[in-house]
Amino acid sequence: MNKLMSDKKTIFLLVAPGFLILVSMIIFPIGMSIYYGFTDWGGIGDYNFIGFENFKNILFSDEIFRTSLINALLLTVATILIQHPIAIFLSILITHCGRWEKVLRTILFIPAIISVVVTAKLWASIYNPQYGLLNNILDSIGLSSLKQDWLGNPDLAIWSVIIVTIWQGFGYAFLLYYAGLKGVPDELYEAAKIDGANPFQLYTKVVIPLLAPMMRVAIIIAVISCLKQMEVVYLMTNGGPGNSTQFLGNYLYQTAFSYAKYGYGNAISVLFVIVVLIITVVLNKVLKRDVGEY
Amino acid sequence: MKKWILLLLTAILSIGLVACSDNTGSKEGSSKDGKKDGEKVTLKFFTALPDRETGLGGVEQKIIDSYMEKNPNVKIEVEALQDEPFKDKIKIYSSTKQLPDIIQAWGQSSFIAPLINNGLLYELNPADFEDKDFIEGSFDGFSKDGKLYGVPRNTDFLPLFYNKRLFEENGIEPPKTQEDLIAVSKKFRALGINPVATNGMDGWIFPMWFDYALQRETGSFDLMDDALHGDKSYTDPAVITAAKKMKEIVDAGVFADGYLTADYGTARNLFGQEKAAMYLMGAWEMGLATDENFPESFRNNVGVIPYPVSDKSKAGDLVIYQGGGYSISNNSEHKEEAVKFLKYFFESENWPKLTWQSGAGMPAQSFDKYLTGKESTLQKEMIDIFNSVTSASGTPILDDSTPEFKETIMSLHQELFTGKVTPNQFGEKLDAAAKKARDASK
């Protein structure tokens, strides 16, 4: 058996099917996508090879690409600055809830298991200026002057969408931090208490620094999912009004399939991948900090 | 050396896999050919009417079924998808040269031009359809350089639906001019009723409305097309004034709250549930009067009027065009059979009669002789508008050019209404988009 497994032929034969699938389903399409990025293909018929023309246009004269990139970055920053502190705070709070702990953590995870379509339509109804919950609540507490067309006003729409994606991704962020907290050994709490740390010091000086590895994972996951954001926008506003809530994923879908500029869409996707790679590498470098063993 | 043998082996294996699937394909093909002697034919029919029970899709299916009954040697396989997925799939089919035998087509450049230019559609003989009473000019959208590539199915136009009960109970007269429209809307607003429901999120309704706004400004539909073709410009003062006018109408609160994020269903429901007094939508919504989902008081009171006029235009100046229809694909193996089916489909006993009498929509063929006298009031009012045509817009501006132009003009309207661009910038950007589209199609 050992001899069989160390035989190169066997290894090759066993790896081949998986490798073939990987090549034909992932590597080959990515290669095709890069190739089409250099053409002016419209999705039907012939195309010409136009070199870096698409990339030049996207980088230097495509306002919508810029808006989508800025929106994606805005969403990422907002997620990290708003969602994660709340997630950490709530996960700390919940560990002190005694017998309610299990129930509460289940409830907090619910947004994550609801289908995206449902979430998007649910929030679209909440935001609806006609019969929406949000405006009705404002009405009933006497704040009618604050009533808004939440998704129709280009200045507010992007924030309305950001809140939904934060809400939707909250469950996973929470779960990661909660698991991280559970992983901090009891001795450390005890040691800190014996040393005279008050609860505030306990968390800011001991526990949260120990959460750093978890934070790193959570932040990278959040960044990737924010940059990839497409479904919620597609379902709630489809990038509108007037491209004010456009995101890269949605924009490249629109260019390829609605604008019938397949080559251009592929070029966007290539740039998109590059942007995500750069951000991930930078994040990895920045967040690489050893907290020591525990 | 052994590595190479292995590599070869894997290669053979994978080719074998692919070849296997190929084999089955060619087998099917050969059996089809074999059956040709027995005149057995399978036609693939790809349509954008997924509801096969009611409405236009129901009528379509009924004719297909009756054709198969009369011609037992012909089998028609129907594939149906919603508009947008349909258009996506057409692209996939055409890039792999596997277009189904008969496809639904729209006689609008943004859809049909790429297919014609790449030789994917079969040229039809106009004489085949000469005796079918098609409305004058309805073949234009499906023709290029004097050759015909499709047959129109429906006539569409853009009127203004209104709820008579809401107007009467509040003592308000239906608007005749654009000024009336603003005044009427203000009255409804004061009563807490939404004036005009429309589906701004989808984006296509606004450029169609722009056709009206500009016509009401200049008195003709010509400027719109001339500017698109480069003979005139969208920076023309009339265009800017029309854009200002649209913005003014929007700012006056004519459209229901949240109109920019309302999709088709939301807008339709708002009107159908009597929460909005008017509804800016195509004539294909004739079925509103019979839609059981809406309260009876609505169904009995829904009416339709032409879009409000200005002093330069008449109510008969309509945004009217032939939208959907059918084309035959050039790679079809049974082109004659497909033509035969289309001829049967458009026979006066079939499509025009059945469509009209089911109240599903307006055929692109004259249907005067099928009036039963039992039409709903809505249908009758619709015919009155239809018969009053004094000038026609032809294909709405958004569908008259490239797909990119369509997307651009749709989002430009949203930007204009939300104040992101001024009417002047609107004209400039539109002109730039039109120029880009002209360059692309050269």
Tab-separated table of N, CA and C in Angstrom, chain A residues 8-10 12-13 16-17 20 41-46 63-64 67 121 128-131 149 151-154 233-244 253-254 256-261, chain B residues 2-3 6-7 9-10 13-14 84 88 90-92 94-95 97 111 114-115 118 120 194 201 256-261 263 266 270 275 402-404 407-408 411-412 414-415 418-420 429 436:
chain	number	residue	atom	x	y	z
A	8	LYS	N	4.808	7.549	-8.255
A	8	LYS	CA	4.414	8.811	-8.892
A	8	LYS	C	3.235	8.639	-9.841
A	9	LYS	N	3.214	7.486	-10.504
A	9	LYS	CA	2.108	7.219	-11.447
A	9	LYS	C	0.764	7.299	-10.727
A	10	THR	N	0.723	6.587	-9.587
A	10	THR	CA	-0.527	6.549	-8.840
A	10	THR	C	-0.944	7.950	-8.416
A	12	PHE	N	-0.185	10.688	-9.730
A	12	PHE	CA	-0.614	11.440	-10.905
A	12	PHE	C	-2.041	11.071	-11.302
A	13	LEU	N	-2.286	9.771	-11.370
A	13	LEU	CA	-3.612	9.322	-11.791
A	13	LEU	C	-4.696	9.782	-10.819
A	16	ALA	N	-5.123	13.612	-11.260
A	16	ALA	CA	-5.551	14.077	-12.582
A	16	ALA	C	-7.017	14.516	-12.682
A	17	PRO	N	-7.971	13.692	-12.215
A	17	PRO	CA	-9.371	14.108	-12.413
A	17	PRO	C	-9.678	15.449	-11.746
A	20	LEU	N	-7.983	18.181	-13.596
A	20	LEU	CA	-8.663	18.480	-14.865
A	20	LEU	C	-9.878	19.368	-14.621
A	41	TRP	N	-15.319	42.321	-28.005
A	41	TRP	CA	-16.434	41.407	-28.263
A	41	TRP	C	-17.731	41.914	-27.639
A	42	GLY	N	-18.834	41.786	-28.399
A	42	GLY	CA	-20.126	42.236	-27.899
A	42	GLY	C	-20.992	41.086	-27.416
A	43	GLY	N	-20.439	39.882	-27.380
A	43	GLY	CA	-21.239	38.742	-26.946
A	43	GLY	C	-21.782	37.941	-28.116
A	44	ILE	N	-21.899	38.581	-29.278
A	44	ILE	CA	-22.380	37.895	-30.478
A	44	ILE	C	-21.419	38.224	-31.610
A	45	GLY	N	-21.081	37.234	-32.384
A	45	GLY	CA	-20.356	37.494	-33.623
A	45	GLY	C	-18.866	37.718	-33.453
A	46	ASP	N	-18.287	38.416	-34.415
A	46	ASP	CA	-16.832	38.560	-34.474
A	46	ASP	C	-16.334	39.610	-33.484
A	63	GLU	N	-16.390	56.873	-15.464
A	63	GLU	CA	-16.843	57.421	-14.174
A	63	GLU	C	-17.590	56.390	-13.350
A	64	ILE	N	-18.352	55.547	-14.050
A	64	ILE	CA	-19.177	54.584	-13.301
A	64	ILE	C	-18.277	53.585	-12.586
A	67	THR	N	-17.107	55.299	-9.522
A	67	THR	CA	-18.168	55.319	-8.503
A	67	THR	C	-18.306	53.952	-7.845
A	121	LYS	N	-35.606	42.022	-0.404
A	121	LYS	CA	-36.994	42.443	-0.607
A	121	LYS	C	-37.602	42.946	0.710
A	128	ASN	N	-39.594	51.383	1.855
A	128	ASN	CA	-40.565	51.939	0.913
A	128	ASN	C	-41.213	53.211	1.445
A	129	PRO	N	-41.197	54.279	0.653
A	129	PRO	CA	-41.748	55.549	1.145
A	129	PRO	C	-43.274	55.528	1.243
A	130	GLN	N	-43.931	54.600	0.546
A	130	GLN	CA	-45.397	54.536	0.555
A	130	GLN	C	-45.920	53.845	1.805
A	131	TYR	N	-45.489	52.605	1.985
A	131	TYR	CA	-46.040	51.807	3.071
A	131	TYR	C	-44.935	51.265	3.968
A	149	ASP	N	-37.284	59.313	1.061
A	149	ASP	CA	-37.330	58.251	0.061
A	149	ASP	C	-35.971	57.555	0.143
A	151	LEU	N	-34.412	54.846	-0.656
A	151	LEU	CA	-33.627	54.274	-1.754
A	151	LEU	C	-33.659	55.147	-2.997
A	152	GLY	N	-34.566	56.121	-3.030
A	152	GLY	CA	-34.714	56.932	-4.238
A	152	GLY	C	-33.852	58.179	-4.220
A	153	ASN	N	-33.375	58.549	-3.055
A	153	ASN	CA	-32.535	59.727	-2.935
A	153	ASN	C	-31.072	59.305	-3.064
A	154	PRO	N	-30.379	59.757	-4.120
A	154	PRO	CA	-29.036	59.237	-4.385
A	154	PRO	C	-28.061	59.444	-3.230
A	233	VAL	N	-27.481	44.752	-3.953
A	233	VAL	CA	-27.641	45.924	-4.807
A	233	VAL	C	-28.494	45.597	-6.016
A	234	TYR	N	-28.190	44.466	-6.626
A	234	TYR	CA	-28.937	44.071	-7.817
A	234	TYR	C	-30.424	43.992	-7.512
A	235	LEU	N	-30.748	43.428	-6.347
A	235	LEU	CA	-32.150	43.216	-6.028
A	235	LEU	C	-32.841	44.470	-5.501
A	236	MET	N	-32.089	45.331	-4.811
A	236	MET	CA	-32.750	46.479	-4.192
A	236	MET	C	-32.826	47.687	-5.106
A	237	THR	N	-31.739	48.026	-5.783
A	237	THR	CA	-31.752	49.244	-6.599
A	237	THR	C	-31.234	49.021	-8.006
A	238	ASN	N	-30.602	47.890	-8.244
A	238	ASN	CA	-29.928	47.628	-9.504
A	238	ASN	C	-28.963	48.769	-9.862
A	239	GLY	N	-28.285	49.287	-8.850
A	239	GLY	CA	-27.281	50.325	-9.103
A	239	GLY	C	-27.848	51.730	-9.136
A	240	GLY	N	-29.169	51.855	-9.214
A	240	GLY	CA	-29.779	53.167	-9.359
A	240	GLY	C	-29.980	53.855	-8.031
A	241	PRO	N	-30.584	55.008	-7.947
A	241	PRO	CA	-30.916	55.843	-9.111
A	241	PRO	C	-29.676	56.484	-9.718
A	242	GLY	N	-29.595	56.394	-11.023
A	242	GLY	CA	-28.500	57.015	-11.749
A	242	GLY	C	-27.134	56.556	-11.298
A	243	ASN	N	-26.957	55.246	-11.138
A	243	ASN	CA	-25.661	54.647	-10.786
A	243	ASN	C	-25.123	55.056	-9.425
A	244	SER	N	-25.958	55.678	-8.566
A	244	SER	CA	-25.417	56.141	-7.293
A	244	SER	C	-25.137	54.993	-6.333
A	253	TYR	N	-21.553	42.964	-14.395
A	253	TYR	CA	-22.653	42.167	-14.946
A	253	TYR	C	-23.445	42.989	-15.963
A	254	GLN	N	-23.745	44.227	-15.585
A	254	GLN	CA	-24.518	45.086	-16.499
A	254	GLN	C	-23.778	45.350	-17.800
A	256	ALA	N	-21.485	43.574	-19.269
A	256	ALA	CA	-21.380	42.382	-20.102
A	256	ALA	C	-22.727	42.001	-20.697
A	257	PHE	N	-23.791	42.047	-19.881
A	257	PHE	CA	-25.044	41.494	-20.368
A	257	PHE	C	-26.068	42.528	-20.825
A	258	SER	N	-26.127	43.704	-20.178
A	258	SER	CA	-27.105	44.693	-20.642
A	258	SER	C	-26.503	45.631	-21.681
A	259	TYR	N	-25.265	46.064	-21.469
A	259	TYR	CA	-24.643	46.954	-22.449
A	259	TYR	C	-24.158	46.166	-23.656
A	260	ALA	N	-24.176	44.813	-23.560
A	260	ALA	CA	-23.625	43.967	-24.620
A	260	ALA	C	-22.186	44.340	-24.935
A	261	LYS	N	-21.403	44.635	-23.891
A	261	LYS	CA	-19.976	44.877	-24.102
A	261	LYS	C	-19.217	43.822	-23.321
B	2	LYS	N	7.885	7.704	-19.047
B	2	LYS	CA	6.625	7.163	-18.540
B	2	LYS	C	5.618	8.287	-18.276
B	3	LYS	N	6.179	9.402	-17.828
B	3	LYS	CA	5.330	10.568	-17.570
B	3	LYS	C	4.539	10.932	-18.814
B	6	LEU	N	1.762	8.671	-19.485
B	6	LEU	CA	0.650	8.964	-18.580
B	6	LEU	C	-0.125	10.188	-19.019
B	7	LEU	N	0.642	11.192	-19.392
B	7	LEU	CA	0.014	12.428	-19.833
B	7	LEU	C	-0.899	12.160	-21.024
B	9	LEU	N	-2.216	9.371	-21.754
B	9	LEU	CA	-3.351	8.586	-21.295
B	9	LEU	C	-4.465	9.504	-20.772
B	10	THR	N	-4.032	10.453	-19.931
B	10	THR	CA	-5.021	11.383	-19.364
B	10	THR	C	-5.686	12.177	-20.475
B	13	LEU	N	-8.118	10.095	-22.209
B	13	LEU	CA	-9.275	9.912	-21.350
B	13	LEU	C	-10.224	11.105	-21.432
B	14	SER	N	-9.611	12.295	-21.322
B	14	SER	CA	-10.471	13.481	-21.303
B	14	SER	C	-11.108	13.720	-22.663
B	84	GLU	N	-35.523	39.493	-19.642
B	84	GLU	CA	-34.087	39.711	-19.468
B	84	GLU	C	-33.276	38.415	-19.570
B	88	ASP	N	-30.395	37.347	-22.400
B	88	ASP	CA	-29.076	36.794	-22.064
B	88	ASP	C	-28.854	35.472	-22.786
B	90	ILE	N	-30.271	34.350	-25.472
B	90	ILE	CA	-30.119	34.533	-26.925
B	90	ILE	C	-28.650	34.780	-27.246
B	91	LYS	N	-27.982	35.546	-26.383
B	91	LYS	CA	-26.562	35.826	-26.630
B	91	LYS	C	-25.737	34.551	-26.564
B	92	ILE	N	-26.062	33.715	-25.585
B	92	ILE	CA	-25.308	32.461	-25.469
B	92	ILE	C	-25.581	31.571	-26.668
B	94	SER	N	-26.475	32.497	-29.623
B	94	SER	CA	-25.917	32.977	-30.882
B	94	SER	C	-24.407	32.871	-30.918
B	95	SER	N	-23.757	32.971	-29.737
B	95	SER	CA	-22.301	32.851	-29.800
B	95	SER	C	-21.880	31.410	-30.037
B	97	LYS	N	-23.759	29.491	-32.036
B	97	LYS	CA	-24.476	29.167	-33.280
B	97	LYS	C	-25.509	28.060	-33.073
B	111	PHE	N	-31.950	45.146	-30.042
B	111	PHE	CA	-32.008	43.690	-29.983
B	111	PHE	C	-31.633	43.026	-31.305
B	114	PRO	N	-27.652	43.305	-33.906
B	114	PRO	CA	-26.500	42.403	-33.843
B	114	PRO	C	-26.781	41.048	-34.491
B	115	LEU	N	-28.027	40.573	-34.347
B	115	LEU	CA	-28.366	39.270	-34.929
B	115	LEU	C	-28.354	39.330	-36.456
B	118	ASN	N	-24.773	39.741	-37.957
B	118	ASN	CA	-23.928	38.559	-37.944
B	118	ASN	C	-24.535	37.409	-38.737
B	120	LEU	N	-27.350	35.842	-38.516
B	120	LEU	CA	-27.928	34.740	-37.746
B	120	LEU	C	-29.412	34.527	-38.049
B	194	ASN	N	-51.624	59.169	-4.256
B	194	ASN	CA	-50.517	59.280	-5.187
B	194	ASN	C	-51.033	59.620	-6.572
B	201	MET	N	-37.571	52.103	-11.298
B	201	MET	CA	-36.367	51.314	-11.055
B	201	MET	C	-35.929	50.599	-12.328
B	256	ALA	N	-45.602	59.074	-8.054
B	256	ALA	CA	-45.824	58.582	-6.699
B	256	ALA	C	-44.516	58.570	-5.915
B	257	ASP	N	-44.603	58.748	-4.611
B	257	ASP	CA	-43.410	58.662	-3.768
B	257	ASP	C	-42.692	57.347	-4.025
B	258	GLY	N	-41.390	57.410	-4.116
B	258	GLY	CA	-40.628	56.187	-4.308
B	258	GLY	C	-40.684	55.656	-5.732
B	259	TYR	N	-41.086	56.512	-6.673
B	259	TYR	CA	-41.231	56.030	-8.063
B	259	TYR	C	-39.904	55.548	-8.625
B	260	LEU	N	-38.789	56.081	-8.110
B	260	LEU	CA	-37.478	55.706	-8.658
B	260	LEU	C	-37.043	54.315	-8.233
B	261	THR	N	-37.642	53.802	-7.167
B	261	THR	CA	-37.247	52.475	-6.720
B	261	THR	C	-38.397	51.482	-6.878
B	263	ASP	N	-40.384	48.817	-8.815
B	263	ASP	CA	-40.248	47.966	-9.988
B	263	ASP	C	-41.637	47.760	-10.596
B	266	THR	N	-44.495	46.559	-8.268
B	266	THR	CA	-44.841	47.536	-7.237
B	266	THR	C	-45.721	48.636	-7.811
B	270	LEU	N	-49.656	49.418	-6.939
B	270	LEU	CA	-50.026	50.705	-6.375
B	270	LEU	C	-51.267	51.241	-7.081
B	275	LYS	N	-54.263	52.966	-4.864
B	275	LYS	CA	-53.470	53.888	-4.060
B	275	LYS	C	-52.862	54.993	-4.931
B	402	THR	N	-27.742	51.167	-29.908
B	402	THR	CA	-27.035	50.020	-29.334
B	402	THR	C	-27.524	49.736	-27.910
B	403	PRO	N	-27.265	48.517	-27.411
B	403	PRO	CA	-27.638	48.209	-26.029
B	403	PRO	C	-26.975	49.165	-25.036
B	404	GLU	N	-25.758	49.607	-25.355
B	404	GLU	CA	-25.076	50.510	-24.436
B	404	GLU	C	-25.811	51.844	-24.352
B	407	GLU	N	-28.784	51.588	-22.013
B	407	GLU	CA	-28.471	51.681	-20.589
B	407	GLU	C	-28.121	53.113	-20.194
B	408	THR	N	-27.363	53.785	-21.079
B	408	THR	CA	-26.936	55.139	-20.754
B	408	THR	C	-28.130	56.074	-20.665
B	411	SER	N	-30.105	55.518	-17.423
B	411	SER	CA	-29.587	56.056	-16.154
B	411	SER	C	-29.463	57.585	-16.219
B	412	LEU	N	-29.306	58.137	-17.436
B	412	LEU	CA	-29.277	59.606	-17.541
B	412	LEU	C	-30.583	60.226	-17.047
B	414	GLN	N	-32.598	58.981	-14.787
B	414	GLN	CA	-32.613	58.918	-13.320
B	414	GLN	C	-31.734	60.022	-12.736
B	415	GLU	N	-30.574	60.255	-13.396
B	415	GLU	CA	-29.678	61.288	-12.892
B	415	GLU	C	-30.300	62.677	-13.031
B	418	THR	N	-32.944	63.082	-10.255
B	418	THR	CA	-32.431	63.209	-8.892
B	418	THR	C	-31.521	64.420	-8.767
B	419	GLY	N	-31.386	65.180	-9.840
B	419	GLY	CA	-30.606	66.407	-9.766
B	419	GLY	C	-29.102	66.210	-9.897
B	420	LYS	N	-28.687	65.012	-10.280
B	420	LYS	CA	-27.242	64.789	-10.427
B	420	LYS	C	-26.704	65.449	-11.696
B	429	LYS	N	-24.576	64.963	-22.456
B	429	LYS	CA	-24.222	63.556	-22.244
B	429	LYS	C	-24.967	62.648	-23.209
B	436	LYS	N	-21.212	58.059	-29.609
B	436	LYS	CA	-20.480	56.826	-29.324
B	436	LYS	C	-21.170	55.639	-30.000
